[in-house]
PDB file of C-alpha atoms in Angstrom:
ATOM      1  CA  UNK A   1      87.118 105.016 109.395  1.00  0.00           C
ATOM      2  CA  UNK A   2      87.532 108.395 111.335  1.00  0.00           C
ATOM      3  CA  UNK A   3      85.356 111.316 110.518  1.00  0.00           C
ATOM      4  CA  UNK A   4      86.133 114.973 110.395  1.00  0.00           C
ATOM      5  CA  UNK A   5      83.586 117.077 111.176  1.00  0.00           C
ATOM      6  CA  UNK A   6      85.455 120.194 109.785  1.00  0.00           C
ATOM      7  CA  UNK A   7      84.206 123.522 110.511  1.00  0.00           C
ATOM      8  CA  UNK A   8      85.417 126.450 108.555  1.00  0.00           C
ATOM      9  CA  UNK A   9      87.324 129.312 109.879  1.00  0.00           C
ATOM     10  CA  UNK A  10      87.941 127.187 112.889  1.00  0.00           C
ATOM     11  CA  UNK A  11      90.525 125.027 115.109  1.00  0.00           C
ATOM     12  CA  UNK A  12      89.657 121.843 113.243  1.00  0.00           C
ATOM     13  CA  UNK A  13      92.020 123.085 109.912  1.00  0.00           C
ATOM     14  CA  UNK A  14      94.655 121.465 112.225  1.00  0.00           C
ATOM     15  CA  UNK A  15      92.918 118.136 112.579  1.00  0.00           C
ATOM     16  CA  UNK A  16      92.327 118.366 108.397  1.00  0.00           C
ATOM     17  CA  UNK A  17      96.391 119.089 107.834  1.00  0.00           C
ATOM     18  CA  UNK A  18      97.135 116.638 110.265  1.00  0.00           C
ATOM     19  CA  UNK A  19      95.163 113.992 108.461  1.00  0.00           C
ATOM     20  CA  UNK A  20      96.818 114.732 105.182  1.00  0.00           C
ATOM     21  CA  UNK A  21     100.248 114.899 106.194  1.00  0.00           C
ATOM     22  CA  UNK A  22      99.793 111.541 107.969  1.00  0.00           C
ATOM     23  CA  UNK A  23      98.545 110.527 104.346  1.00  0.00           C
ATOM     24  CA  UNK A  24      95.875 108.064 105.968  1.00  0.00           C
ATOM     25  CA  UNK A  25      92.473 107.590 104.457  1.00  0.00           C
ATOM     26  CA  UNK A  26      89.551 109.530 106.642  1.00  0.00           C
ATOM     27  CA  UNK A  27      85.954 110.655 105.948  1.00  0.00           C
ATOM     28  CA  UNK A  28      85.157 114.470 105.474  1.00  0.00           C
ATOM     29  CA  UNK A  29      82.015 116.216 106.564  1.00  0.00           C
ATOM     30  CA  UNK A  30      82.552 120.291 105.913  1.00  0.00           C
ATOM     31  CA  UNK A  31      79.738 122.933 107.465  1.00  0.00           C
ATOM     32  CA  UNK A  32      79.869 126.318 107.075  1.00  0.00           C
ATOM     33  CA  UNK A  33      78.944 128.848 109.506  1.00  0.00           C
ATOM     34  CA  UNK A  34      76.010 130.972 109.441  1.00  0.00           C
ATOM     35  CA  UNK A  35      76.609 134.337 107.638  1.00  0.00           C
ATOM     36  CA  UNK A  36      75.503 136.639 110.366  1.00  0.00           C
ATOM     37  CA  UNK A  37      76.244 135.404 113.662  1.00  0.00           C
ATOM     38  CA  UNK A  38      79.456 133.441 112.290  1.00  0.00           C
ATOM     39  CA  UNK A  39      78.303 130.432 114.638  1.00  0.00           C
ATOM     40  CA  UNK A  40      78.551 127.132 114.163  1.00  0.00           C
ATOM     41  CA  UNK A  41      75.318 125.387 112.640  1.00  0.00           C
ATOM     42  CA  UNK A  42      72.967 123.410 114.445  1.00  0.00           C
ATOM     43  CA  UNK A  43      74.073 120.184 112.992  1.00  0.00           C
ATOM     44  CA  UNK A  44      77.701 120.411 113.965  1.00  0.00           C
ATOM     45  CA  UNK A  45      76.935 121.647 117.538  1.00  0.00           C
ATOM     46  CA  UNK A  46      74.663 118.288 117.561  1.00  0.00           C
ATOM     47  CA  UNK A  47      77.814 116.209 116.737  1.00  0.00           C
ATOM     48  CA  UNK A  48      80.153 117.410 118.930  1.00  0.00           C
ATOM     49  CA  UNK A  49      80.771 116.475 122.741  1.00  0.00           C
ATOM     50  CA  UNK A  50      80.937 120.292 123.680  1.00  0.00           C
ATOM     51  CA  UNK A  51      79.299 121.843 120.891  1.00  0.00           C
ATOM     52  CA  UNK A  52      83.251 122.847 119.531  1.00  0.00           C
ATOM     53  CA  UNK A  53      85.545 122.907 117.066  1.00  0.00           C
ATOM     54  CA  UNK A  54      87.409 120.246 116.390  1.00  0.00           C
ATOM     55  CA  UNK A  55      85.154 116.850 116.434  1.00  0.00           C
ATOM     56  CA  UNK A  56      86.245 113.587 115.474  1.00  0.00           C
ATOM     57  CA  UNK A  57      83.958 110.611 115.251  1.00  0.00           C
ATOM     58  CA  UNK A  58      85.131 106.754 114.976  1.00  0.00           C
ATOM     59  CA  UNK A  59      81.949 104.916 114.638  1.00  0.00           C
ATOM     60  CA  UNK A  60      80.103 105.809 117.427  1.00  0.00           C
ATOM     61  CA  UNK A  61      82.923 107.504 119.809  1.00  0.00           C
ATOM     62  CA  UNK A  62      82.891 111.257 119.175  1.00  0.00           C
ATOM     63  CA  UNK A  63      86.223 113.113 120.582  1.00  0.00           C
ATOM     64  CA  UNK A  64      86.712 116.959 120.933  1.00  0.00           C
ATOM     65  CA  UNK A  65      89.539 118.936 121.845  1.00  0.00           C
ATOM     66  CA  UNK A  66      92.539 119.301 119.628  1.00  0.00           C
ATOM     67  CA  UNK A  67      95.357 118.038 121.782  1.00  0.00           C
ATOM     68  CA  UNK A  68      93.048 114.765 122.512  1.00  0.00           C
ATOM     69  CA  UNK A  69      92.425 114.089 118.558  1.00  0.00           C
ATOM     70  CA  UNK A  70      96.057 114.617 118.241  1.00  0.00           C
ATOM     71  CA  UNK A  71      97.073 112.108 120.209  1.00  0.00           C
ATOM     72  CA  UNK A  72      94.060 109.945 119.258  1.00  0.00           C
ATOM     73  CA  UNK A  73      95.131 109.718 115.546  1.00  0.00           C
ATOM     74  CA  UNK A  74      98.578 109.534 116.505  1.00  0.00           C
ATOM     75  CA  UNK A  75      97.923 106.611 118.578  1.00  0.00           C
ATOM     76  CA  UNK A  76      96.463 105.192 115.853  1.00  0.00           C
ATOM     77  CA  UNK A  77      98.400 105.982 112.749  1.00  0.00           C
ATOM     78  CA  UNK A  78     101.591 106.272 114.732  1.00  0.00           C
ATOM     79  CA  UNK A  79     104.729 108.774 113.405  1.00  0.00           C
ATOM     80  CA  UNK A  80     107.889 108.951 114.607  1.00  0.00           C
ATOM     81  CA  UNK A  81     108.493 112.431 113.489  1.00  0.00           C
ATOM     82  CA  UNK A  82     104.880 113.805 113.824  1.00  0.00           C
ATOM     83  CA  UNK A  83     105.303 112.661 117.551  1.00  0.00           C
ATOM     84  CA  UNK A  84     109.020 111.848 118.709  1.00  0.00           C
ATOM     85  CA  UNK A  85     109.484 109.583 120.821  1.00  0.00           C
ATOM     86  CA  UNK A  86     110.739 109.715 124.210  1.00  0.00           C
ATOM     87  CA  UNK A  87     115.078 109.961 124.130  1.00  0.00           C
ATOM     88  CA  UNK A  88     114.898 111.359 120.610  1.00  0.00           C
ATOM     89  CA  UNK A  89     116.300 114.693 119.634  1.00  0.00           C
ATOM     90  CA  UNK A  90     113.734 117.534 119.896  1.00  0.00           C
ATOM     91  CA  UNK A  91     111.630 115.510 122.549  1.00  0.00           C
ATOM     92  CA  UNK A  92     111.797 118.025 125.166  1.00  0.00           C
ATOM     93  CA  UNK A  93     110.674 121.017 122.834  1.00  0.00           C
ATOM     94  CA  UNK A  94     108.236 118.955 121.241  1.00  0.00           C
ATOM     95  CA  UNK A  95     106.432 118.355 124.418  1.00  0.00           C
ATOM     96  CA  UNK A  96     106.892 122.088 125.248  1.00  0.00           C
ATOM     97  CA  UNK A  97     105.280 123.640 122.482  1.00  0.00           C
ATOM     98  CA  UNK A  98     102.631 121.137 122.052  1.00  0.00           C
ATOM     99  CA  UNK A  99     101.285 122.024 125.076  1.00  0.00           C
ATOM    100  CA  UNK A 100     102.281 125.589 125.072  1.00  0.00           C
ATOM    101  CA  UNK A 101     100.041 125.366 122.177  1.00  0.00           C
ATOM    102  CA  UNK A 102      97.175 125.263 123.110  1.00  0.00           C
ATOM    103  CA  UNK A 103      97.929 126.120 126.472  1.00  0.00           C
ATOM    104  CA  UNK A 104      99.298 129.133 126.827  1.00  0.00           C
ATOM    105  CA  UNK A 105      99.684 131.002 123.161  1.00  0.00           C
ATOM    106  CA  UNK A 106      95.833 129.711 121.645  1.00  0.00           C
ATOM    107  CA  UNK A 107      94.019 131.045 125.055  1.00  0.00           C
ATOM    108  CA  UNK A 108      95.795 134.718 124.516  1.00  0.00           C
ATOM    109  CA  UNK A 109      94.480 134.796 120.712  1.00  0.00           C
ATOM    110  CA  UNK A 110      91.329 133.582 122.143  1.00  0.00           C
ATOM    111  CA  UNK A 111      90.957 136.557 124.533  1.00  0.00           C
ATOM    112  CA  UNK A 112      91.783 138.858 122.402  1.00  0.00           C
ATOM    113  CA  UNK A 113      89.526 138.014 119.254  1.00  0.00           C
ATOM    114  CA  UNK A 114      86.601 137.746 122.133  1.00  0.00           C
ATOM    115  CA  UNK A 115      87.652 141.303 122.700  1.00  0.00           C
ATOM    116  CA  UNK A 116      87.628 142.662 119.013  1.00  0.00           C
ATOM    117  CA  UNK A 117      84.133 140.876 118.398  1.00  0.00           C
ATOM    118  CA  UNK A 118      82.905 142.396 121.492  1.00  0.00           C
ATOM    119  CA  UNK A 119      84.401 146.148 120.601  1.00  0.00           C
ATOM    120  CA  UNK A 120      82.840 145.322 117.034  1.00  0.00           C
ATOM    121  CA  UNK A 121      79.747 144.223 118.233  1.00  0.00           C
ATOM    122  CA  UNK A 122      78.300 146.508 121.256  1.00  0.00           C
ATOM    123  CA  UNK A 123      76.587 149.468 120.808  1.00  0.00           C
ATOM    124  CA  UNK A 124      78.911 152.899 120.266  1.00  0.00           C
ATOM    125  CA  UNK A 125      77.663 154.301 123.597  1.00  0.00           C
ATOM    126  CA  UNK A 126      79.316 151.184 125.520  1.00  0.00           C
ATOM    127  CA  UNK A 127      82.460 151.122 123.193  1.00  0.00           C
ATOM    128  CA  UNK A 128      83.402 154.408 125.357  1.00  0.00           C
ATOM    129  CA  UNK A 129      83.369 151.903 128.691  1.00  0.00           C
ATOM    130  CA  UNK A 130      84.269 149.031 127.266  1.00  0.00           C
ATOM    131  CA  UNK A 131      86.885 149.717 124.758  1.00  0.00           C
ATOM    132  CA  UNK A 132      89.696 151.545 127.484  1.00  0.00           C
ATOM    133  CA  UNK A 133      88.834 148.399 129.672  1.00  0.00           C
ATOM    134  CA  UNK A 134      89.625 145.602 127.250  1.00  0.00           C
ATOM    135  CA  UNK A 135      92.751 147.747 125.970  1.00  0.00           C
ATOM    136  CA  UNK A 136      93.913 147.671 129.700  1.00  0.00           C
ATOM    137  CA  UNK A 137      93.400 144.124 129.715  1.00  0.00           C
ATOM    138  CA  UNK A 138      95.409 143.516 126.370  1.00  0.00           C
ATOM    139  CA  UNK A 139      98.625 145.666 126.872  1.00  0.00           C
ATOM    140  CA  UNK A 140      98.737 144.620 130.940  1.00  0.00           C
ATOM    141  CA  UNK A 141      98.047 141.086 130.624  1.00  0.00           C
ATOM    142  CA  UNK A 142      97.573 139.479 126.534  1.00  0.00           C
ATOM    143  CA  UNK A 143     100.720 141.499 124.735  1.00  0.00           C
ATOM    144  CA  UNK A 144     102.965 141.052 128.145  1.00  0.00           C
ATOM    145  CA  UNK A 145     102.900 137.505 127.511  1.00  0.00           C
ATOM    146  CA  UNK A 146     102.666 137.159 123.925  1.00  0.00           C
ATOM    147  CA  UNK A 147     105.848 139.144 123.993  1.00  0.00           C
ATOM    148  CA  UNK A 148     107.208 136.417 125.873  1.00  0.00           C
ATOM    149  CA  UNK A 149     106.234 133.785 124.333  1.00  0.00           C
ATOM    150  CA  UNK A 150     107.283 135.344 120.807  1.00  0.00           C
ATOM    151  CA  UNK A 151     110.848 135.729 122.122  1.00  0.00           C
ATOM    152  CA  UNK A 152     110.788 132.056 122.771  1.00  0.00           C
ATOM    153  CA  UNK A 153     110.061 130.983 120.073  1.00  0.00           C
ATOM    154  CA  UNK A 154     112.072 133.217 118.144  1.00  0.00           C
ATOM    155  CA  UNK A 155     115.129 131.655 120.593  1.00  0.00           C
ATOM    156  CA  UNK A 156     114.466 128.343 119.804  1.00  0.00           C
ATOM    157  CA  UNK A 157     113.685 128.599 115.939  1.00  0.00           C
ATOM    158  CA  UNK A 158     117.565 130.114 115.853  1.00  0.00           C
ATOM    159  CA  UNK A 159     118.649 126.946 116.798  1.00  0.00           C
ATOM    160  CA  UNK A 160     116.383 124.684 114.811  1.00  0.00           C
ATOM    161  CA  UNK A 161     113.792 124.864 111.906  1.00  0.00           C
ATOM    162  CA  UNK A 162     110.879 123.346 113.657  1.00  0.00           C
ATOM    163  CA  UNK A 163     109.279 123.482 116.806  1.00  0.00           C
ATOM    164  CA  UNK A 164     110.045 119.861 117.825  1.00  0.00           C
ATOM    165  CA  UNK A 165     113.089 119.660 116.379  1.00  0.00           C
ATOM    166  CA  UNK A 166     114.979 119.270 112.520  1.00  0.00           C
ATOM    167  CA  UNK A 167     111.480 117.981 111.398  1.00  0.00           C
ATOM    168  CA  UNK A 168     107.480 119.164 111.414  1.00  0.00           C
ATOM    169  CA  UNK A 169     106.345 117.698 114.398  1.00  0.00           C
ATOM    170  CA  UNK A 170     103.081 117.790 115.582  1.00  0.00           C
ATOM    171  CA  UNK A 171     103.675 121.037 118.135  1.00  0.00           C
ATOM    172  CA  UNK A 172     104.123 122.780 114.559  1.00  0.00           C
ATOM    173  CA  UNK A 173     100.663 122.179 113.402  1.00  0.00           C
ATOM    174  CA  UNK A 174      99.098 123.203 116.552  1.00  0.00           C
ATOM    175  CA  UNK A 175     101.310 126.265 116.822  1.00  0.00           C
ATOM    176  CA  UNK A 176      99.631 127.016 113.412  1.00  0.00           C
ATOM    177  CA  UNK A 177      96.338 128.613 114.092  1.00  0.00           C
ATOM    178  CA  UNK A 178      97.278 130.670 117.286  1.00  0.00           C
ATOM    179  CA  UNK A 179     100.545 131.686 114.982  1.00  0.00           C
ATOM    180  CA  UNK A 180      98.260 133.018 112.051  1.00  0.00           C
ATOM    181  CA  UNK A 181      95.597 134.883 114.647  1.00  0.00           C
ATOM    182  CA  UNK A 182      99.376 136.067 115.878  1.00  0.00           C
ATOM    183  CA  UNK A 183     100.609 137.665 112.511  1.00  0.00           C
ATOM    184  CA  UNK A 184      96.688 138.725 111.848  1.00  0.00           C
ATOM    185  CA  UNK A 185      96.371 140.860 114.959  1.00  0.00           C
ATOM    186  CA  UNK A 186     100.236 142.367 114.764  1.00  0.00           C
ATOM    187  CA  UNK A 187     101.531 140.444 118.358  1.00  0.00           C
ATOM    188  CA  UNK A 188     103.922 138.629 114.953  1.00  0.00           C
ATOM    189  CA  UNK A 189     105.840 141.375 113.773  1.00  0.00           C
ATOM    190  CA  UNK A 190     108.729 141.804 111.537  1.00  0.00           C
ATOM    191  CA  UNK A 191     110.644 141.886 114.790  1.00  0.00           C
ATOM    192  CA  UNK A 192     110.653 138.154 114.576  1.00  0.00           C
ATOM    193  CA  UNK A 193     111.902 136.772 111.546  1.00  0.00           C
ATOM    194  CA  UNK A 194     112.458 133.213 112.626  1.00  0.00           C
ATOM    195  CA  UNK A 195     108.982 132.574 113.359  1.00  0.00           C
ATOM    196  CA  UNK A 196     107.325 134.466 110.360  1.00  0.00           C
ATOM    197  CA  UNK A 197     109.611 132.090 107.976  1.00  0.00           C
ATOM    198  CA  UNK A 198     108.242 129.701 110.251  1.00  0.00           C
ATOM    199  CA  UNK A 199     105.367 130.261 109.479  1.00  0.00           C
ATOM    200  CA  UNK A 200     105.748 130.389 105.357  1.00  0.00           C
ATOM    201  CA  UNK A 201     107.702 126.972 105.635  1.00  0.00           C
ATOM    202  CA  UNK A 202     104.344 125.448 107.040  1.00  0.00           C
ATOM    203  CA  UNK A 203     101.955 127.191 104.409  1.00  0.00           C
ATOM    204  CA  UNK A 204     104.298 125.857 101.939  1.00  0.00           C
ATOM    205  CA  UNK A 205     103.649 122.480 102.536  1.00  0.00           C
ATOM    206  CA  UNK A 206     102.228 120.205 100.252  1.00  0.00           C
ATOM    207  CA  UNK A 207     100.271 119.052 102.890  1.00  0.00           C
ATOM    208  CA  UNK A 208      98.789 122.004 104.030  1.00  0.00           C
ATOM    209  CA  UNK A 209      97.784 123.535 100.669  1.00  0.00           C
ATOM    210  CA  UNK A 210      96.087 119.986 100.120  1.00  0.00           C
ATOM    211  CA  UNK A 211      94.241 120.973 103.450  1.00  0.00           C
ATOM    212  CA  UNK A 212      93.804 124.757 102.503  1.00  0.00           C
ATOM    213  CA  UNK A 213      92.146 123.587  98.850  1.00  0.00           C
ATOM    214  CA  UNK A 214      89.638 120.994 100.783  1.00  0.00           C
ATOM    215  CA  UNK A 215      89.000 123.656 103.599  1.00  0.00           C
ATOM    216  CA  UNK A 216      88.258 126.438 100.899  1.00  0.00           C
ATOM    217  CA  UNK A 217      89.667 129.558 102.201  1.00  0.00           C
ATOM    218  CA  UNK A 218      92.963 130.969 102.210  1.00  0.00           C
ATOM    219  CA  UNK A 219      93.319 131.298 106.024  1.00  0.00           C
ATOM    220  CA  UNK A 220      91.733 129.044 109.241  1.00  0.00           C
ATOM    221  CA  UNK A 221      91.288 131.842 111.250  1.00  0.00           C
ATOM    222  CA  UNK A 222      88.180 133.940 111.363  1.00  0.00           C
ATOM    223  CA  UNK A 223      88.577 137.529 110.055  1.00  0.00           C
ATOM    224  CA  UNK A 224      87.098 139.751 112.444  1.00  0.00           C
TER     225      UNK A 224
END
């Protein structure tokens, strides 16, 4: 049976919703992250492949990365709608946004919650350097593109309720996490009503608040 190692505050609440909306049976290990430096605990960095969030273990195979535990369990416990399949309707913007995923939208969040902790975390003297540099960084290179991004999805949830098409797909539960940092930081705005209700129609689901009630906190992302 497959393993979650399931960090809190972290990437692997995907991995935890996906499990439950696949309604498959799966093993649960939780760890919490140490109070102070918000790291992950020794033990989890000893289970994972790179020390990450998300890990996966299947007897003695370990697997990181989100996208590659996606596909992993959907290989295994295979779903026409969590993953269309080649031909069908929504295909193309399926593969799109699954990728953009984690591609493009979760490394912008990334950058710019390394730059809050850092702004948060450096002594005031070096907040007078370091804070006009990192907001130089964010408004000429994070918010361009986020901007973009935004108004793509915006275009495309016009024309259908989910990111893969009529149903939750799989793009739509790795959209979730860099979505929520989104709407935490203000990049989501009320400028862009199709993806906030969006984003309510996946919080909504059963699934998720099954996930959200085993995870133990009302959002996956880490407050800063």
């Amino acid at each position: 049976m497959v393993t979650l190692h399931h960090l809190e505050y972290s990437q692997s609440f995907r991995i935890l919703w996906l499990l439950e909306e696949l309604g498959v049976d799966y093993e649960l290990k939780l760890y919490r992250r140490d109070p102070q430096t918000k790291l992950a605990p020794a033990d989890y960095k000893a289970v994972s492949p790179l020390g990450t969030a998300p890990v996966i273990t299947d007897g003695e195979f370990a697997l990181a990365e989100t996208a590659a535990i996606f596909d992993y369990l959907l290989d295994r416990y295979p779903s026409e709608t969590l993953r269309p399949a080649p031909g069908s309707p929504g295909r193309d913007s399926y593969l799109f946004w699954f990728h953009a995923a984690q591609g493009s939208v979760m490394p912008l969040m990334l950058m710019d919650g390394v730059f809050h902790i850092l702004q948060a975390r450096v002594p005031s003297l070096f907040n007078l350097v370091l804070t006009p540099v990192l907001n130089k960084a964010t408004d000429g290179f994070i918010r361009p593109r986020m901007v973009r991004l935004l108004a793509l999805a915006e275009e495309d949830l016009a024309a259908q309720e989910w990111f893969g098409g009529s149903v939750l797909s799989g793009a739509d539960i790795l959209l979730s996490y860099p979505m929520e940092s989104a709407s935490k930081r203000s990049y989501l705005t009320d400028g862009h009503p199709n993806t906030r209700a969006w984003l309510e129609r996946i919080q909504a689901r059963p699934a998720f608040r099954k996930a959200q009630e085993i995870d133990g906190h009302e959002s996956m992302v880490l407050p800063l």
